[in-house]
Amino acid sequence: MNKDQIIQSIVENYHELPFECVNDLHLNSEVLNLEKGIQIVREGAYADKVYYVAEGTARAFYLKDGKDISDWFAFEHDFICSINSYFLNIPSPHYIETIEASTLLAINRTQVNLLSDRYLAFDRLGKVIVTNTMLRLQQRIVAMQFETAKQTYENLLSIRPDITQRIPLMHIASYLGITLETLSRIRSPKYRI
Amino acid sequence: MNKDQIIQSIVENYHELPFECVNDLHLNSEVLNLEKGIQIVREGAYADKVYYVAEGTARAFYLKDGKDISDWFAFEHDFICSINSYFLNIPSPHYIETIEASTLLAINRTQVNLLSDRYLAFDRLGKVIVTNTMLRLQQRIVAMQFETAKQTYENLLSIRPDITQRIPLMHIASYLGITLETLSRIRSPKYRI
DNA sequence: CGCCGAGTTGAACTGAATCAAGAAACGTGG
DNA sequence: CCACGTTTCTTGATTCAGTTCAACTCGGCG
């Protein structure tokens, strides 16, 4: 997938952009073709880029007492960034890495702000993305708040039926806030309640 | 607190607004002086207003299998709305009610959109609020994901030390995803681990 | 062919839920 | 300002979902 196609897919999936804005975005963004398992953000770095996943999968995770805890998965047409670092301009608590071979579009915060000032439509695009993210986080809190592990898992499966084929179970488990063993049991046909 | 003062406090706490925008906002918003325990949004309603809490406290909650689960607390200078209903234009899964006697400023979505189109600064204000909300939700997920009940509680206390004086423990418990009894034990001095 | 990471299964343990009973705190009306 | 009922909070005993630790299986891949 080339840069034009990627930008086109952002427009299709999120918000219309005028011709000059698309050109401008073209000049101010970068395509990354990455293998599976490549780290694009490391803990402690100032992560001032957003990534649009054109193809593949990426995840954000952090280490809590040495344990790897997944915090966000991004599939095709999703955005991913270290949200604390990007928005608060602090060292990233997160790592971000590819889970499959992926094509990403990287855009710098400075460029995002420039484009937002220059094009109203781009500003709106940003608003849409942030709003969607907020709603997705809200859903996740509701899912975690008072459900059993099994309900939480099935809830995730209904939103993303292909997730178990694309993301290792250990990452799904930590994302759900349960252990790998519990997830394994939940998935087993002989599991009751 | 009168409408001018309330709008002034929004400007001070969030984003500068030009003079005409303030006037326009003045014309398109409504001050609510409410007793404690008044419901301003009911489940099933189309809740197309945002509320700015000038004084007092409000909370959003939903009923899960008949149980009251708090989802969001808003203190002075916080915004509150039924985020699913407001942004997705669906019937509200949430109730919103005052916890203390409160002064709120209510603004309609249509007005918000109009003002956002008319004044760039107002659009930016909206972006700031949504971004802050997103970050706050993110923090909460991290807090819930792999902490014990006690850690989650202390985490909340460090952010909002006065919360136990202002919000009944049962609401704090459901917000944290634990039972009232567990919260009570956690708070007890003889509680270990 | 044997190693290695990913996933499964089992047994013992534990943090938190549930059920149940009281104790405080609060508000309202006499 | 006190009595009474309601709501909020505490404490105890028991149960259970999920963790932990450990051993084992499976599928790739050098």
XYZ file of C-alpha atoms (C1' of nucleotides) in Angstrom:
446
model
C 0.000 0.000 0.000
C 1.466 3.354 -0.989
C 1.160 6.699 0.734
C -1.657 7.951 -1.494
C -3.735 4.888 -0.825
C -3.117 5.126 2.908
C -4.170 8.757 3.093
C -7.180 7.911 0.973
C -8.168 5.240 3.476
C -7.951 7.742 6.352
C -10.263 10.050 4.450
C -12.697 7.214 3.740
C -12.721 5.945 7.295
C -12.716 9.201 9.214
C -13.232 12.558 7.608
C -13.207 14.263 4.223
C -10.139 16.413 3.531
C -9.676 19.052 0.818
C -7.194 18.443 -1.951
C -4.457 20.783 -0.644
C -4.725 19.322 2.811
C -4.166 15.827 1.423
C -1.098 17.131 -0.413
C 0.163 18.812 2.703
C -0.369 15.669 4.735
C 1.489 13.738 2.062
C 4.493 16.009 2.494
C 4.402 15.843 6.278
C 3.979 12.141 6.937
C 6.050 9.047 6.564
C 5.196 5.469 5.571
C 6.750 2.701 7.653
C 6.909 -0.849 6.371
C 7.691 -2.989 9.366
C 8.232 -6.640 10.181
C 6.353 -8.326 12.953
C 7.654 -7.592 16.454
C 9.359 -4.249 15.798
C 9.309 -1.672 18.601
C 8.429 1.776 17.357
C 8.107 3.454 20.759
C 10.131 2.647 23.849
C 9.396 3.397 27.469
C 10.906 6.708 28.543
C 11.027 8.193 25.047
C 9.170 11.342 24.101
C 6.723 9.795 21.692
C 5.418 12.709 19.681
C 4.034 10.765 16.728
C 0.680 9.229 15.939
C 0.596 6.124 13.774
C -2.177 5.119 11.446
C -2.286 1.377 10.848
C -2.889 0.862 7.136
C -2.155 -2.877 7.250
C -1.239 -5.223 10.091
C -1.539 -4.850 13.844
C 0.241 -2.963 16.569
C -0.115 -2.829 20.313
C 0.746 -0.480 23.149
C 1.878 -2.061 26.396
C 3.617 -1.138 29.591
C 5.618 -2.981 32.201
C 4.119 -3.209 35.645
C 6.487 -4.883 38.099
C 8.204 -6.443 35.109
C 4.965 -7.884 33.720
C 3.981 -7.004 30.172
C 0.474 -5.511 30.155
C -1.238 -4.703 26.862
C -3.201 -1.502 26.862
C -4.354 -0.930 23.305
C -4.547 -2.892 20.085
C -4.679 -1.196 16.710
C -5.811 -3.069 13.605
C -6.220 -1.770 10.047
C -7.814 1.706 10.058
C -7.005 2.284 13.721
C -4.722 4.932 15.144
C -2.203 4.284 17.864
C 0.126 6.468 19.877
C 1.471 6.747 23.381
C -1.403 8.892 24.488
C 0.176 10.204 27.658
C 3.396 11.111 25.942
C 1.761 12.585 22.865
C -0.834 14.715 24.634
C 0.977 15.615 27.845
C 4.452 15.749 26.363
C 5.947 13.498 29.025
C 8.238 10.444 28.693
C 6.195 7.527 27.418
C 5.133 4.945 29.987
C 4.281 2.704 27.031
C 6.042 0.663 24.461
C 4.471 0.303 21.042
C 5.310 -2.599 18.758
C 3.983 -4.355 15.682
C 2.319 -7.723 16.191
C 2.040 -8.572 12.511
C 4.033 -7.248 9.580
C 2.514 -3.797 9.220
C 2.317 -0.687 7.130
C 1.967 2.448 9.200
C 1.689 6.125 8.459
C 3.559 8.222 11.013
C 2.734 11.867 11.634
C 4.480 14.178 13.997
C 2.582 16.200 16.610
C 4.064 19.438 15.306
C 2.786 18.618 11.828
C -0.590 17.601 13.190
C -0.916 20.938 14.945
C 0.215 22.832 11.875
C -2.273 21.041 9.659
C -5.001 21.533 12.259
C -4.368 25.275 12.214
C -4.233 25.420 8.451
C -7.219 23.221 7.569
C -10.465 23.175 9.482
C -11.239 19.722 8.083
C -8.006 18.337 9.508
C -8.836 19.824 12.878
C -12.192 18.058 12.702
C -10.481 14.823 11.763
C -8.448 15.090 14.941
C -11.564 15.727 16.956
C -13.268 12.672 15.493
C -10.308 10.453 16.330
C -10.039 11.699 19.894
C -13.797 11.378 20.400
C -13.806 7.816 19.070
C -10.920 6.939 21.332
C -12.709 8.394 24.317
C -15.844 6.367 23.574
C -13.827 3.192 23.092
C -12.099 3.681 26.459
C -15.460 4.313 28.079
C -16.826 1.049 26.668
C -13.851 -0.775 27.990
C -14.307 0.556 31.492
C -17.929 -0.558 31.519
C -16.830 -3.975 30.283
C -14.219 -4.290 33.039
C -16.191 -2.793 35.889
C -18.585 -5.498 36.984
C -18.340 -8.446 34.662
C -16.842 -11.863 35.160
C -13.701 -12.741 33.232
C -15.768 -14.836 30.828
C -18.214 -12.017 30.087
C -15.361 -9.584 29.502
C -13.755 -11.990 27.068
C -16.956 -12.686 25.162
C -17.645 -9.009 25.034
C -14.267 -8.453 23.374
C -14.851 -11.354 20.990
C -18.152 -9.893 19.845
C -16.435 -6.607 18.964
C -13.384 -8.284 17.407
C -14.109 -11.886 16.449
C -10.748 -12.323 14.720
C -8.654 -11.135 17.653
C -7.640 -14.609 18.831
C -6.287 -15.411 15.387
C -4.205 -12.269 15.230
C -2.989 -11.552 18.729
C -1.270 -13.984 21.121
C -3.520 -14.999 23.998
C -1.084 -13.717 26.599
C -1.564 -10.191 25.276
C -5.340 -10.559 25.176
C -5.286 -11.824 28.763
C -3.353 -8.851 30.110
C -5.537 -6.490 28.085
C -8.583 -7.979 29.820
C -6.919 -7.800 33.218
C -6.777 -11.562 33.744
C -3.994 -14.146 33.650
C -3.127 -16.282 30.672
C -4.207 -19.394 32.587
C -7.642 -18.009 33.340
C -8.137 -17.015 29.720
C -7.135 -20.471 28.633
C -9.694 -22.051 30.973
C -12.428 -19.659 29.900
C -11.856 -20.646 26.293
C -11.910 -24.330 27.071
C -15.244 -26.031 26.191
C -15.432 -27.781 29.551
C -15.311 -24.499 31.494
C -18.458 -23.815 33.541
C -19.564 -20.380 34.746
C -22.669 32.118 41.203
C -24.147 33.879 38.193
C -23.834 33.002 34.534
C -21.028 35.493 33.855
C -18.928 34.118 36.661
C -19.542 30.543 35.522
C -18.501 31.242 31.960
C -15.496 33.118 33.275
C -14.487 30.048 35.275
C -14.703 27.866 32.146
C -12.399 30.287 30.362
C -9.960 30.287 33.270
C -9.915 26.545 33.645
C -9.920 25.449 30.022
C -9.420 27.842 27.150
C -9.460 31.538 26.315
C -12.544 32.714 24.399
C -13.029 35.978 22.491
C -15.525 38.491 23.755
C -18.280 37.784 21.198
C -17.988 34.077 21.777
C -18.543 34.588 25.498
C -21.611 36.656 24.688
C -22.868 34.030 22.316
C -22.316 31.314 24.869
C -24.175 33.430 27.384
C -27.195 33.532 25.104
C -27.086 29.827 24.340
C -26.647 28.298 27.761
C -28.720 27.894 30.873
C -27.839 28.008 34.573
C -29.363 25.297 36.756
C -29.526 25.689 40.510
C -30.293 22.256 41.855
C -30.817 20.583 45.194
C -28.908 17.489 46.136
C -30.209 14.276 44.603
C -31.924 15.696 41.505
C -31.853 13.602 38.350
C -30.996 15.651 35.298
C -30.673 12.769 32.838
C -32.673 9.567 32.901
C -31.935 6.244 31.279
C -33.459 5.984 27.833
C -33.603 9.736 27.227
C -31.752 11.424 24.386
C -29.315 13.416 26.477
C -28.033 16.073 24.131
C -26.648 18.459 26.728
C -23.282 18.893 28.396
C -23.196 20.229 31.920
C -20.434 22.255 33.456
C -20.311 21.937 37.229
C -19.717 25.415 38.644
C -20.437 24.394 42.241
C -21.339 21.071 43.835
C -21.018 17.518 42.551
C -22.792 15.324 40.056
C -22.413 11.731 39.012
C -23.287 9.545 36.052
C -24.378 6.007 36.799
C -26.122 3.104 35.135
C -28.080 0.124 36.307
C -26.576 -3.274 35.704
C -28.918 -6.069 36.743
C -30.642 -3.557 38.996
C -27.393 -2.543 40.694
C -26.427 1.125 40.701
C -22.942 1.530 39.240
C -21.256 4.917 39.245
C -19.312 5.713 36.130
C -18.179 9.304 36.446
C -17.979 11.966 39.128
C -17.875 15.643 38.304
C -16.743 18.220 40.864
C -16.362 21.975 40.471
C -14.789 22.813 37.085
C -15.590 19.396 35.640
C -17.873 18.644 32.736
C -20.379 15.836 32.717
C -22.713 14.396 30.120
C -24.036 11.055 29.006
C -21.168 10.528 26.640
C -22.742 7.768 24.595
C -25.980 9.628 24.147
C -24.355 12.974 23.475
C -21.769 11.791 20.958
C -23.571 8.891 19.323
C -27.056 10.330 19.563
C -28.531 7.201 21.100
C -30.799 6.782 24.145
C -28.758 7.312 27.279
C -27.649 4.200 29.145
C -26.801 6.522 32.041
C -28.576 8.516 34.648
C -27.018 11.759 35.815
C -27.849 13.262 39.193
C -26.535 15.824 41.634
C -24.850 14.519 44.781
C -24.600 17.891 46.496
C -26.618 21.033 45.938
C -25.098 22.235 42.676
C -24.927 25.027 40.159
C -24.575 23.771 36.609
C -24.321 25.378 33.222
C -26.194 23.400 30.572
C -25.371 23.674 26.890
C -27.119 21.931 24.088
C -25.237 19.908 21.476
C -26.715 21.946 18.655
C -25.457 25.123 20.294
C -22.068 23.585 20.940
C -21.760 22.696 17.283
C -22.893 26.116 16.172
C -20.421 27.852 18.451
C -17.676 25.458 17.343
C -18.313 26.398 13.723
C -18.468 30.088 14.502
C -15.477 30.423 16.846
C -12.229 28.572 16.407
C -11.456 29.092 20.098
C -14.665 27.370 21.099
C -13.829 24.462 18.849
C -10.458 24.213 20.585
C -12.171 24.347 23.961
C -14.208 21.307 22.934
C -11.068 19.519 21.816
C -9.361 20.206 25.132
C -12.301 18.845 27.101
C -12.560 15.689 25.027
C -8.806 15.145 25.201
C -8.787 15.564 28.981
C -11.665 13.147 29.304
C -9.864 10.616 27.149
C -6.724 10.859 29.288
C -8.723 10.544 32.479
C -10.439 7.393 31.215
C -7.079 5.987 30.187
C -5.697 6.569 33.679
C -8.668 4.831 35.153
C -8.209 1.750 32.994
C -4.580 1.464 34.044
C -5.678 1.803 37.667
C -8.293 -0.941 37.286
C -6.290 -3.322 35.141
C -3.860 -4.936 37.520
C -4.108 -3.382 40.937
C -5.601 -4.712 44.126
C -8.740 -3.055 45.482
C -6.665 -1.234 48.083
C -4.233 0.173 45.517
C -7.075 1.329 43.300
C -8.694 3.090 46.222
C -5.501 4.805 47.344
C -4.831 5.816 43.798
C -8.218 7.536 43.678
C -7.639 9.157 47.062
C -4.365 10.642 45.916
C -6.101 12.270 42.948
C -9.169 13.393 44.954
C -8.435 13.447 48.689
C -11.813 14.973 49.550
C -13.876 12.396 47.683
C -14.866 10.395 50.776
C -16.260 13.522 52.409
C -18.352 14.416 49.399
C -19.532 11.187 47.840
C -21.216 8.269 49.624
C -18.914 5.254 49.900
C -21.347 3.011 48.044
C -20.888 5.150 44.930
C -17.126 5.197 45.301
C -17.148 1.418 45.672
C -19.093 0.815 42.480
C -16.923 3.362 40.656
C -13.863 1.353 41.668
C -15.498 -1.922 40.689
C -15.614 -3.322 44.219
C -18.384 -3.883 46.760
C -19.268 -1.503 49.552
C -18.180 -4.080 52.124
C -14.746 -4.459 50.591
C -14.273 -0.701 50.469
C -15.273 -0.466 54.104
C -12.700 -3.110 55.078
C -9.974 -1.477 52.995
C -10.558 1.777 54.803
C -10.473 0.160 58.219
C -7.130 0.634 60.048
C -6.898 -3.043 60.967
C -7.066 -4.139 57.325
C -3.918 -5.963 56.147
C -2.886 -6.325 52.508
C 15.617 -34.100 16.066
C 15.470 -31.472 20.006
C 14.680 -26.974 21.694
C 11.729 -23.014 22.707
C 7.908 -20.049 23.171
C 2.903 -20.365 23.465
C -0.875 -22.527 25.363
C -3.186 -26.076 28.441
C -4.272 -28.419 32.619
C -4.108 -29.456 37.642
C -3.952 -28.397 42.702
C -3.588 -25.287 46.354
C -4.287 -20.753 47.829
C -6.292 -16.057 48.376
C -8.606 -11.604 47.625
C -12.907 -10.154 47.171
C -18.001 -11.308 46.844
C -21.985 -12.679 49.166
C -25.045 -13.172 52.915
C -26.335 -11.600 57.324
C -26.647 -8.742 61.299
C -25.854 -4.520 63.651
C -24.143 0.250 64.484
C -23.826 5.109 63.092
C -25.373 9.081 60.797
C -28.954 11.735 58.934
C -33.299 13.985 58.236
C -37.962 14.916 59.311
C -41.828 15.825 62.006
C -43.781 16.214 66.437
C -34.424 19.392 70.445
C -35.486 14.811 70.879
C -37.621 10.388 68.964
C -38.072 7.494 64.998
C -37.331 5.678 60.616
C -34.319 5.473 56.753
C -30.148 5.308 54.703
C -25.219 4.578 55.058
C -21.535 2.169 56.854
C -19.141 -1.580 59.607
C -18.084 -6.170 60.966
C -18.256 -11.267 60.794
C -18.622 -15.922 58.570
C -18.672 -18.351 54.482
C -18.068 -19.117 49.577
C -16.084 -18.650 45.122
C -13.713 -16.707 41.021
C -9.427 -16.083 39.689
C -4.301 -16.261 40.872
C -0.153 -18.693 41.528
C 2.972 -22.259 40.917
C 4.134 -26.205 38.543
C 4.089 -29.739 35.167
C 2.907 -30.977 30.749
C 1.551 -30.608 25.435
C 1.833 -28.796 21.043
C 3.647 -26.665 16.854
C 7.182 -24.512 14.647
C 12.014 -23.881 13.276
C 17.141 -23.840 13.491
